[in-house]
Coordinates of C-alpha atoms in Angstrom, one line a residue:
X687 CA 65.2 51.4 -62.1
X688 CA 62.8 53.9 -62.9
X689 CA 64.1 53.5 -66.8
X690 CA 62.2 50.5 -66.9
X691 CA 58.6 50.9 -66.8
X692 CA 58.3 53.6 -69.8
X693 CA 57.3 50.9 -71.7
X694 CA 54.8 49.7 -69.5
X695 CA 53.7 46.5 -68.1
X696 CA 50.8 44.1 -68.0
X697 CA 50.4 43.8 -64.7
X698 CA 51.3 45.8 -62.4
X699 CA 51.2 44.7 -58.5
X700 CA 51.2 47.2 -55.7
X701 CA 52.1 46.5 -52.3
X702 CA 54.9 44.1 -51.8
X703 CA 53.6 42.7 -48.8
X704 CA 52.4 39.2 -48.5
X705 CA 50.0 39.1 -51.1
X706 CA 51.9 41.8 -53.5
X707 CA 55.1 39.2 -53.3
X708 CA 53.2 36.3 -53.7
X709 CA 50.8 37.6 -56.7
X710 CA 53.9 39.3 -58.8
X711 CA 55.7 36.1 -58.7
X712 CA 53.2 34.0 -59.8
X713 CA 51.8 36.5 -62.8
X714 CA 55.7 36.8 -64.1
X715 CA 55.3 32.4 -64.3
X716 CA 54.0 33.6 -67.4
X717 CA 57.2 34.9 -69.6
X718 CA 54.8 36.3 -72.1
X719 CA 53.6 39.1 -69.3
X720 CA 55.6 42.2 -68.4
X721 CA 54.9 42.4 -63.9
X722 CA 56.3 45.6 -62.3
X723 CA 55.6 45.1 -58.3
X724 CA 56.0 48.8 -56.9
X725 CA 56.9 49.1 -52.7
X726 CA 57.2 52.0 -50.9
X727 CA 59.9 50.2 -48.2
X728 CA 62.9 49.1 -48.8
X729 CA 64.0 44.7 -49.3
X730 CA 64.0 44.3 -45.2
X731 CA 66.9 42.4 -45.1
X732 CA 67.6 42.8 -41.0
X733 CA 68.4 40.2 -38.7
X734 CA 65.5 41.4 -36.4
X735 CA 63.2 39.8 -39.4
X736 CA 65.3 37.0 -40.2
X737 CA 65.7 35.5 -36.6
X738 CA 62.1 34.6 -35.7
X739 CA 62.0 35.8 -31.7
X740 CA 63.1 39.2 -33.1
X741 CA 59.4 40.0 -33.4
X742 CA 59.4 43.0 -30.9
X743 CA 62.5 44.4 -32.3
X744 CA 61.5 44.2 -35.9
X745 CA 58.0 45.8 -34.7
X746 CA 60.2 49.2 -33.0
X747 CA 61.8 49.5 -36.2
X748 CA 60.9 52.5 -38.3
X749 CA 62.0 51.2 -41.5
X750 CA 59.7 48.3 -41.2
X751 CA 56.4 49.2 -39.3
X752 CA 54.4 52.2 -40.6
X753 CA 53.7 52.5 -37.7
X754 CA 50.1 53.6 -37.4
X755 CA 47.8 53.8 -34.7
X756 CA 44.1 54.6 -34.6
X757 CA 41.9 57.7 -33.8
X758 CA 41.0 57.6 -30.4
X759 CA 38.4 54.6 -29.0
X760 CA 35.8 56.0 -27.1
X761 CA 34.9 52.1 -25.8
X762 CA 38.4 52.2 -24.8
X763 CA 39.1 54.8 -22.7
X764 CA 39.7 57.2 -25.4
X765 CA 42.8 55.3 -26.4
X766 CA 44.6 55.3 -29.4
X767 CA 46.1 52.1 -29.9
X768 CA 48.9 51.0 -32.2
X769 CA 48.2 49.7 -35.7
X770 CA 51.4 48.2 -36.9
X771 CA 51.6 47.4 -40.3
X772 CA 54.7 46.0 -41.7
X773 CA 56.9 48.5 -44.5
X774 CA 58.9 46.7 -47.2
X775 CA 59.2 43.3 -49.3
X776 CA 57.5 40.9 -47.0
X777 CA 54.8 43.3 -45.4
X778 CA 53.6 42.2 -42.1
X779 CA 54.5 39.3 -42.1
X780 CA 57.9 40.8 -41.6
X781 CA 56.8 41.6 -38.4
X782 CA 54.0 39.2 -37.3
X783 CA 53.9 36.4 -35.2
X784 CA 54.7 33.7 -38.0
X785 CA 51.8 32.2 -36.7
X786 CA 50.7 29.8 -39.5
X787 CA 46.6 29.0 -39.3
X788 CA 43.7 29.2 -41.3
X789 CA 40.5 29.5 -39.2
X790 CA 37.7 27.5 -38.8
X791 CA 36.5 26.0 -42.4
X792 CA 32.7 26.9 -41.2
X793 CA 34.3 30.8 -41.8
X794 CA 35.1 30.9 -45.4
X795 CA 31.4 29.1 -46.1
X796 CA 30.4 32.0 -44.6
X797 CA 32.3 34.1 -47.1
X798 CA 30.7 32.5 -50.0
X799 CA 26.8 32.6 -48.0
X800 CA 27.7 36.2 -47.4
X801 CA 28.2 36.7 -51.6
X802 CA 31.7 35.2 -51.9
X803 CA 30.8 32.9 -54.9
X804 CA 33.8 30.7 -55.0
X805 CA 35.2 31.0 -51.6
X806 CA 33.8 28.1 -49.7
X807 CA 36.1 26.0 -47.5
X808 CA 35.9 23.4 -50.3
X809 CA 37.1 26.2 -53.0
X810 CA 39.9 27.1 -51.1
X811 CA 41.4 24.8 -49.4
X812 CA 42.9 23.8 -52.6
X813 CA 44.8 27.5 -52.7
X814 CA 45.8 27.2 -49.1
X815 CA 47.5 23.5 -49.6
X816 CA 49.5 24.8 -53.4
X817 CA 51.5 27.0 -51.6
X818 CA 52.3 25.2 -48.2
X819 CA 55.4 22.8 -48.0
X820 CA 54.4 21.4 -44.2
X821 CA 57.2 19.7 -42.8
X822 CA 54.8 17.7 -39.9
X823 CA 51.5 17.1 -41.6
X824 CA 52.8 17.5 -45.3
X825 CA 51.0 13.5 -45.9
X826 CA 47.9 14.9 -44.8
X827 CA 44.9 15.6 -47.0
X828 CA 44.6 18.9 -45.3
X829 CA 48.2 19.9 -46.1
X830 CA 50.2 20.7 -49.3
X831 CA 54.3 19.3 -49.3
X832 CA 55.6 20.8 -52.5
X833 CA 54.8 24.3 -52.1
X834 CA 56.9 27.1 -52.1
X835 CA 56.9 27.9 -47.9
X836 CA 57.6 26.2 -45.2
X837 CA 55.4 25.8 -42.5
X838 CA 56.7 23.8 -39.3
X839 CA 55.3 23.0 -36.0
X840 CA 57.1 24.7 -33.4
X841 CA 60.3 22.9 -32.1
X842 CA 61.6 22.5 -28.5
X843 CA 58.9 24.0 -27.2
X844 CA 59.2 25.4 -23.4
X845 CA 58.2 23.3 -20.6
X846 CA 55.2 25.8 -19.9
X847 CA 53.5 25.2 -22.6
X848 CA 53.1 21.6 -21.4
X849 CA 51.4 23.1 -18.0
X850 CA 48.8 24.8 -20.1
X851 CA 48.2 21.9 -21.8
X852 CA 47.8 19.6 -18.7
X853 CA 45.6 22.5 -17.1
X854 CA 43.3 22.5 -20.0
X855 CA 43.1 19.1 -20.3
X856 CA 42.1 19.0 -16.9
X857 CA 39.4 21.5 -17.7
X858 CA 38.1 18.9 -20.2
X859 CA 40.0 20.7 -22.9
X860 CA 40.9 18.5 -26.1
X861 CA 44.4 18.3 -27.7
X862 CA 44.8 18.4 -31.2
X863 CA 48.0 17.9 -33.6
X864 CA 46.8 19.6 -36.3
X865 CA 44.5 22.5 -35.6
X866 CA 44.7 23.6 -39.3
X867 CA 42.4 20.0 -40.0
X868 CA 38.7 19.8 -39.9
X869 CA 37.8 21.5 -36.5
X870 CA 39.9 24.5 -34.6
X871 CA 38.4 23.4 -31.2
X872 CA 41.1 22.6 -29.0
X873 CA 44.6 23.0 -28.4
X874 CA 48.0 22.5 -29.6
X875 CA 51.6 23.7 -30.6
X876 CA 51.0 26.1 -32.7
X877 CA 52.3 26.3 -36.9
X878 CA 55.1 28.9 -38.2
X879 CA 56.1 30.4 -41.2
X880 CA 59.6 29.5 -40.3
X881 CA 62.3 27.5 -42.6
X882 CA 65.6 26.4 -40.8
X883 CA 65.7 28.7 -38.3
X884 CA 64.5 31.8 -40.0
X885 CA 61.8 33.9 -40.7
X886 CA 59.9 32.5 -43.8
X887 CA 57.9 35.6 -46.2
X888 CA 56.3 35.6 -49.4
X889 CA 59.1 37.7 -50.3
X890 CA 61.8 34.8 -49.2
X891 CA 59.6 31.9 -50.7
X892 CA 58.6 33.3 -54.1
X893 CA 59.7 36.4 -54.3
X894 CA 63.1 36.1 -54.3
X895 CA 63.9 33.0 -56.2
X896 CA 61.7 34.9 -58.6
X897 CA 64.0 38.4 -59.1
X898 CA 66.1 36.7 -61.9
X899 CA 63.0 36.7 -64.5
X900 CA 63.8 39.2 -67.2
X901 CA 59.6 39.8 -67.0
X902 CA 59.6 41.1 -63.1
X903 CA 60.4 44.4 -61.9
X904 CA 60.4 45.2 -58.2
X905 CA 60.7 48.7 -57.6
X906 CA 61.6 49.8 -53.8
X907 CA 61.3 53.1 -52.3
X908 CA 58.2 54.0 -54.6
X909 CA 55.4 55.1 -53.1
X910 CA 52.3 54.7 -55.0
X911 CA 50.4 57.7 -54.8
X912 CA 47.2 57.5 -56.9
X913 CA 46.2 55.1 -59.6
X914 CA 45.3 56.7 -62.8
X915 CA 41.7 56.1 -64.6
X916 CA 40.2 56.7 -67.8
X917 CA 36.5 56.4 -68.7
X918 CA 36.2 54.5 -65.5
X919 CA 39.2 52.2 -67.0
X920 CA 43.0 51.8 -64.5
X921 CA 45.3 52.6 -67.2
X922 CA 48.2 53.9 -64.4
X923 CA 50.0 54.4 -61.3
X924 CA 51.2 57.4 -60.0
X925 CA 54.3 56.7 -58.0
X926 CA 56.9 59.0 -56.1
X927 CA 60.4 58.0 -55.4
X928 CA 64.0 59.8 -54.2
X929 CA 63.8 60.3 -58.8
X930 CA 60.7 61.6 -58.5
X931 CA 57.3 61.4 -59.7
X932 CA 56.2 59.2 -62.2
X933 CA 53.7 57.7 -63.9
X934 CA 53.7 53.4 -64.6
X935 CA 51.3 52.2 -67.2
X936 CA 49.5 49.0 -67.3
X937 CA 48.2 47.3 -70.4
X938 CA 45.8 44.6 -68.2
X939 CA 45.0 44.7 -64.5
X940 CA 46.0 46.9 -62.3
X941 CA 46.5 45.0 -58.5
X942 CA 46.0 46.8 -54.6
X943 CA 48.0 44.8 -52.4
X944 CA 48.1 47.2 -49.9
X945 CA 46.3 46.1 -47.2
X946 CA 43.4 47.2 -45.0
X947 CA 44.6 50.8 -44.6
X948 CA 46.4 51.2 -47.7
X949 CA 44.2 49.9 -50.3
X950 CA 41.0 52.2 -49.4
X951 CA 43.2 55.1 -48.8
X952 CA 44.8 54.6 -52.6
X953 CA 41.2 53.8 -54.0
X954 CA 40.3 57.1 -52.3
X955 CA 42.9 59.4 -53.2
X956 CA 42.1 58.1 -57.2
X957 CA 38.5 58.9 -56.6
X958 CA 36.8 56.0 -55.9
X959 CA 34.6 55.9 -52.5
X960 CA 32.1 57.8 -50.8
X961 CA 31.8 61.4 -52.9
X962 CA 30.6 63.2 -50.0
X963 CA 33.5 62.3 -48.6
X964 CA 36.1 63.0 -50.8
X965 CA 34.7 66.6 -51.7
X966 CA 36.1 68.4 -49.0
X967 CA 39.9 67.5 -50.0
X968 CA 39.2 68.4 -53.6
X969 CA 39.4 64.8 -54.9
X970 CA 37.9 64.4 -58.1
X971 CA 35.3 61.5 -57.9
X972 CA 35.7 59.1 -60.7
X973 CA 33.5 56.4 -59.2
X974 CA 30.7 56.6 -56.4
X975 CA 31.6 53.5 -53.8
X976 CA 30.8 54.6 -50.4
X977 CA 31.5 50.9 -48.8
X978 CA 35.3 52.0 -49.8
X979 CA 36.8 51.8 -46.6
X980 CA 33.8 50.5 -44.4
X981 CA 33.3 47.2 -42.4
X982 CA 36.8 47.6 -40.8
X983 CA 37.1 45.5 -38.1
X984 CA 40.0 43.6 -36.0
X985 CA 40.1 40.8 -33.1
X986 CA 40.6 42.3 -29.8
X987 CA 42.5 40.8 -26.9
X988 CA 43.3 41.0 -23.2
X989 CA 45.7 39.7 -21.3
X990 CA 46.2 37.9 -18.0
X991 CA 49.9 38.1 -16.7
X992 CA 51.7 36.4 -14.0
X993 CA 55.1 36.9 -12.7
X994 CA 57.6 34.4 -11.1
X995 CA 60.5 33.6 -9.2
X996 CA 60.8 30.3 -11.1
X997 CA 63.6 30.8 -14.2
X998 CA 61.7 28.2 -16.6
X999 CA 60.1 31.1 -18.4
X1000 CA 61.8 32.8 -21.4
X1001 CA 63.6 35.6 -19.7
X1002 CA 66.5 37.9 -19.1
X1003 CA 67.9 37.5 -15.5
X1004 CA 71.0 36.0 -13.9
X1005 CA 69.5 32.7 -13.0
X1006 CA 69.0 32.2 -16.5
X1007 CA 72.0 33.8 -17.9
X1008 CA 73.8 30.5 -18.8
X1009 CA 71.1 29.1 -20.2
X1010 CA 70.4 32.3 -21.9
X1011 CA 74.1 32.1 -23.5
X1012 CA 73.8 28.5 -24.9
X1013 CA 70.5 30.1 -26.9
X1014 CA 72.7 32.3 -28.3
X1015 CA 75.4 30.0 -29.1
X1016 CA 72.5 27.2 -30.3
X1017 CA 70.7 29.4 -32.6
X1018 CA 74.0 30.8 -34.4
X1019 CA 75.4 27.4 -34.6
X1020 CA 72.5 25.3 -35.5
X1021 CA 69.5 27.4 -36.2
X1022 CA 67.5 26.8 -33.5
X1023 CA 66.3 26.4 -30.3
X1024 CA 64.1 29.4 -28.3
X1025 CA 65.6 32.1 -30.7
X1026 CA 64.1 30.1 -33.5
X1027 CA 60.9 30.1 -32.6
X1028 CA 57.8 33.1 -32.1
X1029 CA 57.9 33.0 -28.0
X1030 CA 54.5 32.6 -28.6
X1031 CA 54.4 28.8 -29.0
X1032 CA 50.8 27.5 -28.3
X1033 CA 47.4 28.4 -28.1
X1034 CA 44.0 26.7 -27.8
X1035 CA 40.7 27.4 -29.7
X1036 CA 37.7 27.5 -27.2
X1037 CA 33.6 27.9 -27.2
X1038 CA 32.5 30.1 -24.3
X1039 CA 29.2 28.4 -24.9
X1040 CA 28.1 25.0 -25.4
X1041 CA 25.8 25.6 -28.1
X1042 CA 28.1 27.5 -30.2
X1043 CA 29.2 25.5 -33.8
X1044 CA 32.8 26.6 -33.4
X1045 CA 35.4 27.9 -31.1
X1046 CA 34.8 32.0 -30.4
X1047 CA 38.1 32.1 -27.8
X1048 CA 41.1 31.6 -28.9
X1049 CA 43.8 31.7 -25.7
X1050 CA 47.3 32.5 -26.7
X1051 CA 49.8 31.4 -24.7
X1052 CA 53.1 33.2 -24.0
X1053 CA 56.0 31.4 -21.4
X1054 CA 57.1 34.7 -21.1
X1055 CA 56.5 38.3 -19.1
X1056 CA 55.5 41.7 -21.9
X1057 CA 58.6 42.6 -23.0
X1058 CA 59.9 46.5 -21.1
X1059 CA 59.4 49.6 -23.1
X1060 CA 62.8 49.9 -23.5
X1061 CA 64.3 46.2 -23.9
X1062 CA 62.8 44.1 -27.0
X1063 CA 62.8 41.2 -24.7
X1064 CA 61.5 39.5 -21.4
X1065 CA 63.1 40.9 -18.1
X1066 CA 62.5 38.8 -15.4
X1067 CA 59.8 35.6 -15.4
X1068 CA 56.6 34.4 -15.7
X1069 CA 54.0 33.6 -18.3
X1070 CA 50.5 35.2 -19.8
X1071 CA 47.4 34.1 -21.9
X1072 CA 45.6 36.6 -23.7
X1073 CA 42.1 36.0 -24.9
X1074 CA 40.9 36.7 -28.6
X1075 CA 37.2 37.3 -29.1
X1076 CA 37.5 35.6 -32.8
X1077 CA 34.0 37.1 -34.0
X1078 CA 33.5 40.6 -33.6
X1079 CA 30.6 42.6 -34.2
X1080 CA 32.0 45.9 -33.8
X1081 CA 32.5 47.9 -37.7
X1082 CA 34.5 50.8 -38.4
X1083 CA 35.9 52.3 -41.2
X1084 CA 39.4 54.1 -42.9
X1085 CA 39.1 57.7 -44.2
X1086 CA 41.5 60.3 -45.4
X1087 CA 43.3 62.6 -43.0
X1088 CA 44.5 64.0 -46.2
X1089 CA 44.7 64.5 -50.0
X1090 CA 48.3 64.3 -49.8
X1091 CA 49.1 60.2 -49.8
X1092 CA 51.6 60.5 -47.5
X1093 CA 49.7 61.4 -44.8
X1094 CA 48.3 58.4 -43.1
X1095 CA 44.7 57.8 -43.0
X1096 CA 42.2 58.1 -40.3
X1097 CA 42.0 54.4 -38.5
X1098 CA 38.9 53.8 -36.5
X1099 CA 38.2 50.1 -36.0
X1100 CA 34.9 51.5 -33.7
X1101 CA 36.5 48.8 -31.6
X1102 CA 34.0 47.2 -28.5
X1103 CA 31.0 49.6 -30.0
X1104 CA 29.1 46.4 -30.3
X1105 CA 28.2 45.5 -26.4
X1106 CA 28.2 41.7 -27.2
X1107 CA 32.2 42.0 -27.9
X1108 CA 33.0 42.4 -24.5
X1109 CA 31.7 39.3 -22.9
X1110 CA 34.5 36.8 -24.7
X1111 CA 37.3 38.1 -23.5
X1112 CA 35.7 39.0 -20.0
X1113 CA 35.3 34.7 -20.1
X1114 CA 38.4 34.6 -21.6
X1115 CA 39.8 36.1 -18.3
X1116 CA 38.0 34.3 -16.1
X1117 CA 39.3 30.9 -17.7
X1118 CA 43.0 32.0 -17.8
X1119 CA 42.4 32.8 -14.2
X1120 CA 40.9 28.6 -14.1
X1121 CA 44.0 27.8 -16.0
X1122 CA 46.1 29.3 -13.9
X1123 CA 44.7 28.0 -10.9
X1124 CA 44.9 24.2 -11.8
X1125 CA 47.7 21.9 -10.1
X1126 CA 49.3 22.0 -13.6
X1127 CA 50.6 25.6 -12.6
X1128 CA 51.6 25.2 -8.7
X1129 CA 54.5 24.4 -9.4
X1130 CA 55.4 27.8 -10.1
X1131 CA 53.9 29.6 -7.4
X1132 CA 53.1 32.3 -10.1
X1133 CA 51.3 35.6 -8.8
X1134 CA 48.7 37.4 -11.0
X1135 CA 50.0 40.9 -12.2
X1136 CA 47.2 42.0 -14.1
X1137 CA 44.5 42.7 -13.9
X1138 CA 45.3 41.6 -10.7
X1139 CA 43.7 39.8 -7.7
X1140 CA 41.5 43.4 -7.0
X1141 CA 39.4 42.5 -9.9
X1142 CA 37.1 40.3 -9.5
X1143 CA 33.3 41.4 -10.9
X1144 CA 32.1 41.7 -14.4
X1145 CA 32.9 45.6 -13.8
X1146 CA 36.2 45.5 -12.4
X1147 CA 37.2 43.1 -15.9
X1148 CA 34.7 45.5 -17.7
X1149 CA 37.2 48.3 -16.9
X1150 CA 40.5 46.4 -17.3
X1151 CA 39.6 45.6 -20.7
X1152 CA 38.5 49.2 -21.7
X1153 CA 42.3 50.4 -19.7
X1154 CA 44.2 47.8 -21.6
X1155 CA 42.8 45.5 -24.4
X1156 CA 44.6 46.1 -27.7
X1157 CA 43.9 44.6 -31.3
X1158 CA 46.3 41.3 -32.6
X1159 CA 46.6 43.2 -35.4
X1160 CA 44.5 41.4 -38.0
X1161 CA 42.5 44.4 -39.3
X1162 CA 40.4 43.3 -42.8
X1163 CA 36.9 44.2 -44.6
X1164 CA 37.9 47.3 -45.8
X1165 CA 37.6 46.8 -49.4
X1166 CA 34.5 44.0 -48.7
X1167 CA 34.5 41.2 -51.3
X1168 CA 30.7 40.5 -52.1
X1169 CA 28.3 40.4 -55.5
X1170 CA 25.0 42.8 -55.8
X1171 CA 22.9 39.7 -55.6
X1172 CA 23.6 39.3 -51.7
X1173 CA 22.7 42.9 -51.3
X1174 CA 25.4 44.1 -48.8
X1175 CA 27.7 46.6 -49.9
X1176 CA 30.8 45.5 -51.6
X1177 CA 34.0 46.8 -53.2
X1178 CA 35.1 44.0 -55.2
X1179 CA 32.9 41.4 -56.9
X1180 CA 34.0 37.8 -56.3
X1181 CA 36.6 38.2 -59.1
X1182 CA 38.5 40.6 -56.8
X1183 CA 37.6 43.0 -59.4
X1184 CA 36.6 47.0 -58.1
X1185 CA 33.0 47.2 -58.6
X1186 CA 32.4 49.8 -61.4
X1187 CA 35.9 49.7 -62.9
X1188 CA 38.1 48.2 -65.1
X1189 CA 41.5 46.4 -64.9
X1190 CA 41.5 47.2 -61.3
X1191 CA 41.4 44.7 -58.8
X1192 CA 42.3 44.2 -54.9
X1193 CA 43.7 41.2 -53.3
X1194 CA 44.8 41.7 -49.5
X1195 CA 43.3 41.4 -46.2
X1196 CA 41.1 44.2 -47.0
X1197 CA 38.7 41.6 -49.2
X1198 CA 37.8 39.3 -46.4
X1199 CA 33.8 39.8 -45.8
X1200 CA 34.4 39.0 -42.1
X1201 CA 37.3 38.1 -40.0
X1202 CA 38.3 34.3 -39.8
X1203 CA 38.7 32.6 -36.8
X1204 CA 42.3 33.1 -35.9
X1205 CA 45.4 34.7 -37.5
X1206 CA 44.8 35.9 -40.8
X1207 CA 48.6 35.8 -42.7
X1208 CA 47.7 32.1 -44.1
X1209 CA 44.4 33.6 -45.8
X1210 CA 45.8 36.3 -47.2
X1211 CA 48.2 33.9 -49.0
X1212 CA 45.2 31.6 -49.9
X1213 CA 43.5 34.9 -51.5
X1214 CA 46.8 35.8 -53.5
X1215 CA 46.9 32.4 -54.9
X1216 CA 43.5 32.7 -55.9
X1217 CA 43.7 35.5 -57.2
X1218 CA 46.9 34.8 -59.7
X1219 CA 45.1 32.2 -61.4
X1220 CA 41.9 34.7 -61.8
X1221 CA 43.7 37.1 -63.0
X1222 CA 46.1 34.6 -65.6
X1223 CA 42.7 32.9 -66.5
X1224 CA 43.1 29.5 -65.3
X1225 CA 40.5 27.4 -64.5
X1226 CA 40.3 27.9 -60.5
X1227 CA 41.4 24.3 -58.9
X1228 CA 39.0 21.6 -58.0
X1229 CA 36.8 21.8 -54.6
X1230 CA 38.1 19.3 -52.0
X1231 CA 36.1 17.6 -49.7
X1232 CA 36.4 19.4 -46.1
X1233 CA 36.1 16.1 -44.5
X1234 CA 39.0 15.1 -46.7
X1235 CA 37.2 11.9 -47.6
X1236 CA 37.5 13.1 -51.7
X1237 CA 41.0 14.7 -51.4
X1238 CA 43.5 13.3 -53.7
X1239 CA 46.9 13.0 -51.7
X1240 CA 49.4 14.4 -53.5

């Protein structure tokens, strides 16, 4: 394919991960516009992605996961702890939960207080309803029905999930339907990126029906290695491939979908960051913007996990073998059942204080033990909740290891270097343990596994999180969106446009200011979408009321 792009493009989009998919087949709508989108993995068609409770087997794989991890975490016992990040058309979301929610609306009027012009809940939530299609709440005001992926509650849901629900509600917990409406605080079944049994990517949703368009070129196995600049104008990417090395030119903007490790470590390598920094690898410096790869930061969780005689969990063993089997047989004849859904099927949004003005807990819920080391799924039974302090204060940054861009950067989310991060998740603990310990659960006669009846103070918890707390994986901030006016540091204006340069722009996780309350795949959609119509100058789409009292239903 490599034949194609001497002539250049108009676009071109790099990173074929969520936003990449999403942005290169909404710029090639326009027939008038030549779109190359360049990926260094391959199209990730494997049944480990395609069958949603796969997750831990499409995470082991090689060919999907870069697998990074970071620089040691002196907070954390000196660990290094993974940083997957998903390889190949589809991204991460080729190996994330599926988990399908947007945060708290109170987090994206932070955005636009923060310098964010434009990104208000009300500015928004227009771009996260055009590209839903909601099969459960698709009527709703908060909701879009004609959008290109599918979003679905989860479906025949294991009977656990109902004990944590009754246990909560006994804890004067509230249950939601929709905890994508207008407040997170509570809980509920949680909403995936799943259509009729499979995995659902902005690769499978847009991409793909997309391919046919004379306008778009994907090319796979190209590694984008620097993009090229001239008088402080993007005019190229630098790509490497089994052909070669190349160069693909752009005629108008120049796109980093890359995500929060990739798209500071390609502004970097092109000379664009911190010039103190880039000196020692003998990097040109095109551009002086030292926040390049600052204000990384990433939610933290730990777990508390019980074990079980009881066979209602997910799990291998013999008293569940038949049951086991008819999964099978369900999923491959109809598409669904346990098999078609993330394992992780409910979680509840919680304050650890009254006075707080939304949830800073989130408690994920698993009816199922960690899967072994050595077997992608459950062995044995029981059930865990994992706390998620939603709000961290704790900053870090990405630097290069390197010159050479396939070397992986330096990934040091600083991660519990703010004291105040520690104390969510030690309450966290504590209420899983109150969970746990309500009549809801009895039933099971469940023991506690870890961190296990022995630790009981602030400083026994203390050190079970620094032994064995590990990011959700929803690093962002790395390439912070923000004006000059607010006076914080920025990479891209509010235009997703690099601060200083021309035709270069970066739309990915890497552009949040802060991190939303919750899973972060739905707002990197919602930023894509945005972004399309920025860059294909359209007027953005009307605010809608957050209360939904001035949202048309459509």
């Amino acid at each position: 394919m490599m034949a194609d792009v001497a002539g250049g493009f108009d676009h071109i989009v790099v990173g074929g991960g969520t936003a990449g998919c999403l942005l290169a087949a909404r710029l090639s709508e326009d027939s008038t516009r030549r779109v190359c989108l360049i990926e260094a993995g391959g199209s990730a068609r494997k049944l480990a992605v395609k069958v949603p409770s796969g997750i831990v087997m499409a995470q082991r794989d090689p060919a999907l996961n870069w697998r990074f991890s970071t620089v040691p975490q002196p907070h954390l016992d000196h660990r290094r702890i993974p940083a997957p990040r998903g390889r190949g058309l589809g991204g991460s979301a080729l190996i994330n939960g599926m988990v399908y929610f947007r945060g708290n609306p109170r987090d994206f009027d932070d955005w636009a207080a923060s310098g964010a012009t434009g990104w208000s809940f009300r500015e928004v939530l227009p771009y996260f309803r055009r590209s839903e299609r909601n099969e459960n709440f698709g009527g709703s005001p908060w909701h879009g029905r004609d959008g290109p992926m599918n979003v679905r509650v989860v479906t025949h849901p294991n009977p656990l999930n109902f004990s944590f629900f009754d246990a909560l509600k006994s804890l004067g917990q509230v249950y939601r339907e929709d905890l994508n409406g207008a407040d997170s605080e509570g809980m509920s079944l949680r909403q995936l990126s799943i259509r009729d049994g499979r995995r659902e990517t902005t690769a499978s949703a847009l991409l793909q029906p997309a391919l046919g368009r004379s306008n778009l070129t994907v090319l796979t196995g190209t590694h984008a290695t620097r993009v090229l600049l001239q008088e402080r104008r993007a005019v190229a990417v630098e790509v490497h491939s089994p052909q070669g090395t190349t160069v693909v030119k752009a005629r108008r903007d120049i796109v980093l979908c890359a995500g929060a490790f990739q798209s500071p470590q390609l502004l970097m390598l092109s000379g664009i960051g911190d010039g103190a920094e880039l000196a020692p690898f003998g990097i040109e410096l095109i551009h002086h913007l030292p926040a390049v790869g600052r204000n990384l930061h990433d939610h933290l969780a730990s777990p508390v996990h019980m074990a079980m005689r009881n066979a209602t969990s997910y799990g291998m063993s013999w008293r569940a073998l038949p049951r086991s089997l008819w999964n099978v047989f369900e999923y491959l004849l109809l598409q669904r059942g346990p098999l078609a859904n993330n394992i992780f099927e409910s979680a509840a949004f919680v304050k650890s204080s009254a006075g707080l003005d939304r949830p800073d807990i989130q408690l994920v819920f698993q009816p199922a033990k960690r899967p072994s080391p050595k077997f992608p799924y459950p062995v044995g039974h029981g059930f865990a909740v994992s706390p998620v302090g939603l709000y961290p204060r704790s900053r870090g940054r990405v630097t290069l290891a390197s010159a050479d861009p396939f070397i992986a950067p330096l990934i040091d989310p600083n991660l519990l270097s703010a004291p105040e991060d520690l104390q969510p998740l030690i309450d966290g603990m504590r209420l899983a343990r109150r969970i746990f310990a309500t009549p809801a659960f009895a039933q099971y006669a469940a023991t506690e596994t870890a961190p296990g009846p022995a630790a009981q103070t602030d400083a026994e918890l203390e050190a079970y999180v620094r032994a064995e707390a590990y990011t959700v994986h929803h690093p962002v901030g790395t390439c912070r969106m923000g004006s000059a006016a607010s006076g914080i540091d920025a990479v891209v204006d509010p235009q997703l446009r690099v601060i200083g340069i021309d035709n270069l722009r970066v739309a990915d996780a890497s552009v949040f200011p802060s991190l939303i309350g919750g899973n972060t795949n739905a707002a990197v959609v919602m930023v894509a979408e945005k972004a399309a119509d920025m860059i294909l100058g359209r007027p953005p789409l009307p605010p809608e009321s957050p209360d939904g009292s001035a949202i048309e239903q459509r």
